[in-house]
Short mmCIF file of C-alpha atoms and ligand atoms in Angstrom, two decimals:
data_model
loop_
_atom_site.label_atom_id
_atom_site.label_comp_id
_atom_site.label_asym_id
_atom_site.label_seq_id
_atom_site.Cartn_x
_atom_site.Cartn_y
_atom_site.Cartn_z
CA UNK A 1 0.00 0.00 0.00
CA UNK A 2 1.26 3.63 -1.15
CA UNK A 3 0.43 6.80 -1.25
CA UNK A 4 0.04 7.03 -4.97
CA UNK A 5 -2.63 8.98 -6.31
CA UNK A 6 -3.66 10.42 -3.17
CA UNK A 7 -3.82 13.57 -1.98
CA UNK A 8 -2.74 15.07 1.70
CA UNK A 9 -3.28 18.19 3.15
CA UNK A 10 -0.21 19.42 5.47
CA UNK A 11 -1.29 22.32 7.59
CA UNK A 12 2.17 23.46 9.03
CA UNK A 13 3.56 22.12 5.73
CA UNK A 14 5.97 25.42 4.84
CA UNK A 15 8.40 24.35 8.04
CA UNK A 16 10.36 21.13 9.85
CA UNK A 17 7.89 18.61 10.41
CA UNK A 18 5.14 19.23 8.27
CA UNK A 19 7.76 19.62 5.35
CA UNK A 20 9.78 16.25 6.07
CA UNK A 21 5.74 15.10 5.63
CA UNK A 22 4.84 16.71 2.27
CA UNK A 23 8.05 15.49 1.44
CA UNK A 24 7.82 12.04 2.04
CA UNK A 25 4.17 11.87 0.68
CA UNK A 26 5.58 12.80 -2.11
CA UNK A 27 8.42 10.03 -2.47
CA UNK A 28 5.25 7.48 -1.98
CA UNK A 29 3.79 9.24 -5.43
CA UNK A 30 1.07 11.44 -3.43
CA UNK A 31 -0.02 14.96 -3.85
CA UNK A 32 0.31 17.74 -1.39
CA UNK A 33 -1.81 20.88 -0.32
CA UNK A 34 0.76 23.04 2.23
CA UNK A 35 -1.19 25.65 4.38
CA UNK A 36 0.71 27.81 6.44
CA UNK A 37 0.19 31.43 7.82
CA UNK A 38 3.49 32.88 6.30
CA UNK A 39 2.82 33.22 2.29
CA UNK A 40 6.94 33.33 2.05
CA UNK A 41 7.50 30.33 3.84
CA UNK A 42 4.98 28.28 1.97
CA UNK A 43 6.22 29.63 -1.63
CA UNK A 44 9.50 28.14 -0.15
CA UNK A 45 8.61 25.23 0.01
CA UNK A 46 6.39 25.18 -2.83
CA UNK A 47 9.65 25.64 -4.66
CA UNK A 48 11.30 22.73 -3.30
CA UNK A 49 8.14 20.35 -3.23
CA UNK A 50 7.38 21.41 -7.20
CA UNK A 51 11.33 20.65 -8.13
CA UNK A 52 10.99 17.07 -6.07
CA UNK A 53 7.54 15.58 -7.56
CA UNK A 54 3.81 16.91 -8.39
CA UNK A 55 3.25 20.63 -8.23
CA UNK A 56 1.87 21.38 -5.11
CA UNK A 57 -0.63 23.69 -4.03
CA UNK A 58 -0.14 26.67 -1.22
CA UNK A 59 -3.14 28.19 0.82
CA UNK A 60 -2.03 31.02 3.54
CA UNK A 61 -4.25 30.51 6.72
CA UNK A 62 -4.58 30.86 10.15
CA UNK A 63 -5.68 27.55 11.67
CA UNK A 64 -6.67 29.35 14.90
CA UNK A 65 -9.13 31.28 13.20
CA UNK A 66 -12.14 29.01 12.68
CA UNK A 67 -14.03 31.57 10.11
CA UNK A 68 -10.84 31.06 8.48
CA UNK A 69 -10.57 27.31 8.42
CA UNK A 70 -14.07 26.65 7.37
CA UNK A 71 -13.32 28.94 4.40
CA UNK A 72 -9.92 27.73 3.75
CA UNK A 73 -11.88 23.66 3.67
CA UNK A 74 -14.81 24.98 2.00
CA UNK A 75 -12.85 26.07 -1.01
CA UNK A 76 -10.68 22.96 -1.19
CA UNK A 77 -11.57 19.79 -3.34
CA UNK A 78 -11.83 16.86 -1.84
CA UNK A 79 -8.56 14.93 -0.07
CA UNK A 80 -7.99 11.43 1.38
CA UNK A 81 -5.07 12.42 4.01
CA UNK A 82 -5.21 15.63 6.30
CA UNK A 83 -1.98 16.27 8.86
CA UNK A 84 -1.29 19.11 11.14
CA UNK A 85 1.91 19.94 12.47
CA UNK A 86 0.85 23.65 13.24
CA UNK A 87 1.27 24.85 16.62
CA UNK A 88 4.18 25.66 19.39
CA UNK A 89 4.79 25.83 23.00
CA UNK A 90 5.28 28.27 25.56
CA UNK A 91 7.15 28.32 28.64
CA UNK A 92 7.06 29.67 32.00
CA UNK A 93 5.72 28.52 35.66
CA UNK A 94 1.95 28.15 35.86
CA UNK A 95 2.46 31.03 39.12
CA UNK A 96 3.45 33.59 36.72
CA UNK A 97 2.10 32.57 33.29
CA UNK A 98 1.33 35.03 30.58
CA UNK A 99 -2.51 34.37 30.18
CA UNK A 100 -2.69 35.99 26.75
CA UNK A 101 0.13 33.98 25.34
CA UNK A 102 -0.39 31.01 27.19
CA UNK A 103 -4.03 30.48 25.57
CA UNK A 104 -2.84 31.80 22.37
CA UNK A 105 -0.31 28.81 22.50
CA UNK A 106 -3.36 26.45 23.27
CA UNK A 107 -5.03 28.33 20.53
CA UNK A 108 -2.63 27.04 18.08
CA UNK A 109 -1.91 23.51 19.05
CA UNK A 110 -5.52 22.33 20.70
CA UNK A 111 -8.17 24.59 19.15
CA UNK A 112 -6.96 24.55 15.59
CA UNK A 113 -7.22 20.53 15.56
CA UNK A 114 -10.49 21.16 16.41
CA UNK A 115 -11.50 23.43 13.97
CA UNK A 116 -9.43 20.94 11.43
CA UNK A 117 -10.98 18.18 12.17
CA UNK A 118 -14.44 19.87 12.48
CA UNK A 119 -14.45 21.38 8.74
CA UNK A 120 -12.24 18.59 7.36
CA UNK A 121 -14.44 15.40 8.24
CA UNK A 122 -16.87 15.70 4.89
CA UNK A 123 -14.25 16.05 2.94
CA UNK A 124 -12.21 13.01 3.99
CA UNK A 125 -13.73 9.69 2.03
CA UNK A 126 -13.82 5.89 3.98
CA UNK A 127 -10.30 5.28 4.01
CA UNK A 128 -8.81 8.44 4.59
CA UNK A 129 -7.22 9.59 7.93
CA UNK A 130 -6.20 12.51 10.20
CA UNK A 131 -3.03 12.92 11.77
CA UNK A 132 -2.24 15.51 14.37
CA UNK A 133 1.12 15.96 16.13
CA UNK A 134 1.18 16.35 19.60
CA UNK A 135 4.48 16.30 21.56
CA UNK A 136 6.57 14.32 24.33
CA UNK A 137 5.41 16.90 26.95
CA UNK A 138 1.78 15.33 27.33
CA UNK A 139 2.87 12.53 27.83
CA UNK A 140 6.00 13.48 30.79
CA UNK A 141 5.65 16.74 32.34
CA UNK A 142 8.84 19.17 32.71
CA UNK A 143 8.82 22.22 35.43
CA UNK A 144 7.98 25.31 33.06
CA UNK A 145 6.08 23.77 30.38
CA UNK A 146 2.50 23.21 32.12
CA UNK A 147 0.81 24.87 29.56
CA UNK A 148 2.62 23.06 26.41
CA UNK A 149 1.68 19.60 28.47
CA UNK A 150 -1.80 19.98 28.76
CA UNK A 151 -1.90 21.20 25.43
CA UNK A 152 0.22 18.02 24.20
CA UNK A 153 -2.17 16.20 26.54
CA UNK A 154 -5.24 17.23 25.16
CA UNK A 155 -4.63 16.58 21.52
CA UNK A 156 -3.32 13.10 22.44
CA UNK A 157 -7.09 12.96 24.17
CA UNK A 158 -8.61 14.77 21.00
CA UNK A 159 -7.72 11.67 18.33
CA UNK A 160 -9.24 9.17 20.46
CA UNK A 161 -12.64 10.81 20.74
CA UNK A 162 -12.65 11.71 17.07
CA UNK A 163 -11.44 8.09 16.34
CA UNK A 164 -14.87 6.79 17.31
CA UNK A 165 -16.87 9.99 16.31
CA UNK A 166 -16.07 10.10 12.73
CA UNK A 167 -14.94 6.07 12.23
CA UNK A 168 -14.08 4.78 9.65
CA UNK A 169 -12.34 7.91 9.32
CA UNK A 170 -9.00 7.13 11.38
CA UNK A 171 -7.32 9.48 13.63
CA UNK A 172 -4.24 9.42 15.39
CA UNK A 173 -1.72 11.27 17.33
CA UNK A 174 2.31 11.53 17.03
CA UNK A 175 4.28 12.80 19.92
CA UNK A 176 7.36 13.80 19.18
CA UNK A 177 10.21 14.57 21.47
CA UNK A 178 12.91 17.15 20.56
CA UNK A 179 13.11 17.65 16.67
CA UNK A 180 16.07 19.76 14.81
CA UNK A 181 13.65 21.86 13.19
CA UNK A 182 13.02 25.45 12.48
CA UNK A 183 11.10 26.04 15.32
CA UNK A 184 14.49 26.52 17.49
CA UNK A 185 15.60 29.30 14.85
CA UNK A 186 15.07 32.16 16.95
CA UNK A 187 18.31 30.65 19.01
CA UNK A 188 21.56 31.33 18.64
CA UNK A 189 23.61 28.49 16.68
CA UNK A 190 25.88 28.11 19.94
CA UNK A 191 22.84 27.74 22.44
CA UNK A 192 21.26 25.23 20.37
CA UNK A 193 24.01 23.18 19.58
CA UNK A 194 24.47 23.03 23.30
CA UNK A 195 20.76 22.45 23.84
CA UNK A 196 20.49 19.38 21.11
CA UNK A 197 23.87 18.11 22.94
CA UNK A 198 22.55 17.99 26.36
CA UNK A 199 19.60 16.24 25.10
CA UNK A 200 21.26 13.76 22.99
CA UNK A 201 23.42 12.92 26.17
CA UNK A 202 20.24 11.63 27.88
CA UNK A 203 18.53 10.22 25.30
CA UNK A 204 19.08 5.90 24.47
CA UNK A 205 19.17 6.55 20.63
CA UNK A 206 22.36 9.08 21.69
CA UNK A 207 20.94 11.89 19.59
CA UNK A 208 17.83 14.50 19.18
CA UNK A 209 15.00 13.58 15.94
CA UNK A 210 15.33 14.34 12.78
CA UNK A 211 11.80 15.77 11.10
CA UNK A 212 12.46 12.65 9.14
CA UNK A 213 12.16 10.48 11.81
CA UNK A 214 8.39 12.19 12.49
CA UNK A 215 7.42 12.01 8.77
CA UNK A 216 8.37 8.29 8.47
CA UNK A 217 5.56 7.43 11.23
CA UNK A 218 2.87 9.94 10.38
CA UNK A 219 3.15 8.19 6.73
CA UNK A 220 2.93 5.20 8.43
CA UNK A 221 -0.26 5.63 10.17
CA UNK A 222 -1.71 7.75 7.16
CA UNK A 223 -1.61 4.03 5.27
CA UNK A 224 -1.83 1.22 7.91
CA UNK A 225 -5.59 0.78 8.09
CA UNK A 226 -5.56 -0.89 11.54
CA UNK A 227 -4.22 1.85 13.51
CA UNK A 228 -6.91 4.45 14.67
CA UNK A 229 -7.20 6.39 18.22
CA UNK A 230 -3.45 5.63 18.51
CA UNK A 231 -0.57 7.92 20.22
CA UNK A 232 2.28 7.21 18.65
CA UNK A 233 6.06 8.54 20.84
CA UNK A 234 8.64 9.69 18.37
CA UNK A 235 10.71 10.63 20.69
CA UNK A 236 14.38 8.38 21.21
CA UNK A 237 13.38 7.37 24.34
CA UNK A 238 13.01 10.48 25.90
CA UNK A 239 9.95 8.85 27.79
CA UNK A 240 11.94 5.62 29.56
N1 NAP B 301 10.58 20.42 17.09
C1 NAP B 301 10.42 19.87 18.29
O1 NAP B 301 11.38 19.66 19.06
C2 NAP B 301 9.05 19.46 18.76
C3 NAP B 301 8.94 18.70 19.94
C4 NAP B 301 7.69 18.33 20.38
C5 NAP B 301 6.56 18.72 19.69
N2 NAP B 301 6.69 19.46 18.57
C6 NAP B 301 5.48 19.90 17.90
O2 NAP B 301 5.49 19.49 16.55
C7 NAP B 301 4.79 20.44 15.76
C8 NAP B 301 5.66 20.85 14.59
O3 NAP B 301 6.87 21.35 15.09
P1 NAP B 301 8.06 21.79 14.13
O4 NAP B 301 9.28 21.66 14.93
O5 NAP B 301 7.93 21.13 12.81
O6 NAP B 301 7.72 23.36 14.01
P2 NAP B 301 8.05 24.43 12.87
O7 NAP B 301 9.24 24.01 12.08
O8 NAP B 301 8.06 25.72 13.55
O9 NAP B 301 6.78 24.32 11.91
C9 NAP B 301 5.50 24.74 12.33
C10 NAP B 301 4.63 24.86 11.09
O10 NAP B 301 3.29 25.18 11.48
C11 NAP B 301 2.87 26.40 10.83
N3 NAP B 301 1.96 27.07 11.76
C12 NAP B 301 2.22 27.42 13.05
N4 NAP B 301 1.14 28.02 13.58
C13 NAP B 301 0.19 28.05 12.62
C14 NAP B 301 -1.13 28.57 12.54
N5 NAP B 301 -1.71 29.18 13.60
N6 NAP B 301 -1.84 28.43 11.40
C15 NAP B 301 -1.27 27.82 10.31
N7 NAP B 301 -0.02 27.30 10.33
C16 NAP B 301 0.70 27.43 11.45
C17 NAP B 301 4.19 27.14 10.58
O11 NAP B 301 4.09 28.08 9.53
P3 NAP B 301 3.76 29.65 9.83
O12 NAP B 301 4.53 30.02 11.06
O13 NAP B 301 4.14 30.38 8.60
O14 NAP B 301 2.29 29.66 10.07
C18 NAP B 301 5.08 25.98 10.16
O15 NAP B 301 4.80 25.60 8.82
C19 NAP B 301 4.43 21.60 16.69
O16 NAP B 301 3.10 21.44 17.14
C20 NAP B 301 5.38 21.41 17.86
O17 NAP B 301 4.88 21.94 19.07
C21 NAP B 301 7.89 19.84 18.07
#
């Protein structure tokens, strides 16, 4: 079984995971539809999907908006595949968190699955799936990162309760653990480095993921037509 001749929607397609996705769709023969919020981003990797297989289609939006999202799946044709890799932490102690930010963060990883799966369902057929990523941190809490747990948490909770609602429709969860992606690019080379080297130290596998490694097991449950309401850890053993 391959992903010829199917189509996938990648929300958070332009960036790290989500690209390493639309990517590897693509090696399996399928087509892509990237939606992202940053138009330059996405015409990025638009450029680099187009030059690696089918042309692939771009759609700006922000999944936190649900006026937006119901638009944005309105418009689209129908699709057999739908992932989301949009979303991103925030830090800080519960005793002082940053209400605005911290729902805004919750906005962007729990809500927007929500709205996803809400507007996406009719246009998924039988044997078509969703795939949302989650993250290590719902599954084993760290001091500062309440918020980003119960938002991890609650989307690993999210995919079992859709699992049954819209079966045969399958939906899953991956949790991934720390990723060299492009979400760390606000660092400084030197602080990262340091930060992927103190994690590697502690990890079994003796290094931090690759978006590859992600992509290779969202593709995996996006085909295997057995697995539904699962949480899958990417994540090198960070969970042992
Ligand atoms: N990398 C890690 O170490 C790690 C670890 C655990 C969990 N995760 C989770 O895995 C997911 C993907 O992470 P990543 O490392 O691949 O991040 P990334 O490289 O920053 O990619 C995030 C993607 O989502 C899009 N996006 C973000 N917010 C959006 C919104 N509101 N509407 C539409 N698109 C949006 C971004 O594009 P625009 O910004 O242009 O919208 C980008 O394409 C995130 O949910 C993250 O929390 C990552």
């Amino acid at each position: 079984m391959t992903l010829q001749g199917t189509t996938t929607l990648v929300v958070g397609g332009s960036s790290g995971i989500g690209l390493a996705t639309a990517l590897a769709v693509q090696l399996q023969g399928g087509h892509v539809l990237l939606a992202g919020r940053d138009q330059e981003r996405l015409r990025a990797a638009q450029f680099r999907l187009n030059a690696e297989g089918n042309e692939v289609h771009i759609f700006s939006v922000d999944v936190t908006a649900e006026p937006d999202v119901r638009d944005l799946l309105l418009l689209l044709p129908r699709f057999d595949h739908l992932v989301s890799t949009a979303g991103a932490g925030w830090s800080g102690q519960i005793s002082s968190v940053h209400t605005h930010a911290a729902r805004a963060a919750f906005d962007g990883k729990f809500w927007s699955k929500v709205f996803l799966a809400k507007y996406a369902a009719s246009k998924l057929p039988t044997g078509g799936s969703i795939t949302f990523v989650s993250g290590t941190l719902g599954e084993r809490p760290a001091g500062g990162a309440g918020i980003t747990s119960a938002a991890n948490a609650a989307v690993n909770a999210l995919v079992k309760t859709l699992a049954l609602e819209l079966a045969p429709l399958r939906v899953n969860a991956v949790s991934p653990g720390l990723i060299a992606t492009e979400a760390y690019a606000s660092m400084t080379a030197e602080a990262r480095d340091a930060m992927y080297q103190r994690a590697a130290a502690t990890l079994p596998v003796g290094r931090v993921g690759r978006p590859e490694d992600v992509a290779q097991v969202i593709t995996m449950l996006m085909l295997n037509p057995f697995v539904t309401g699962s949480v899958v850890s990417v994540n090198g053993g960070a969970t042992l």
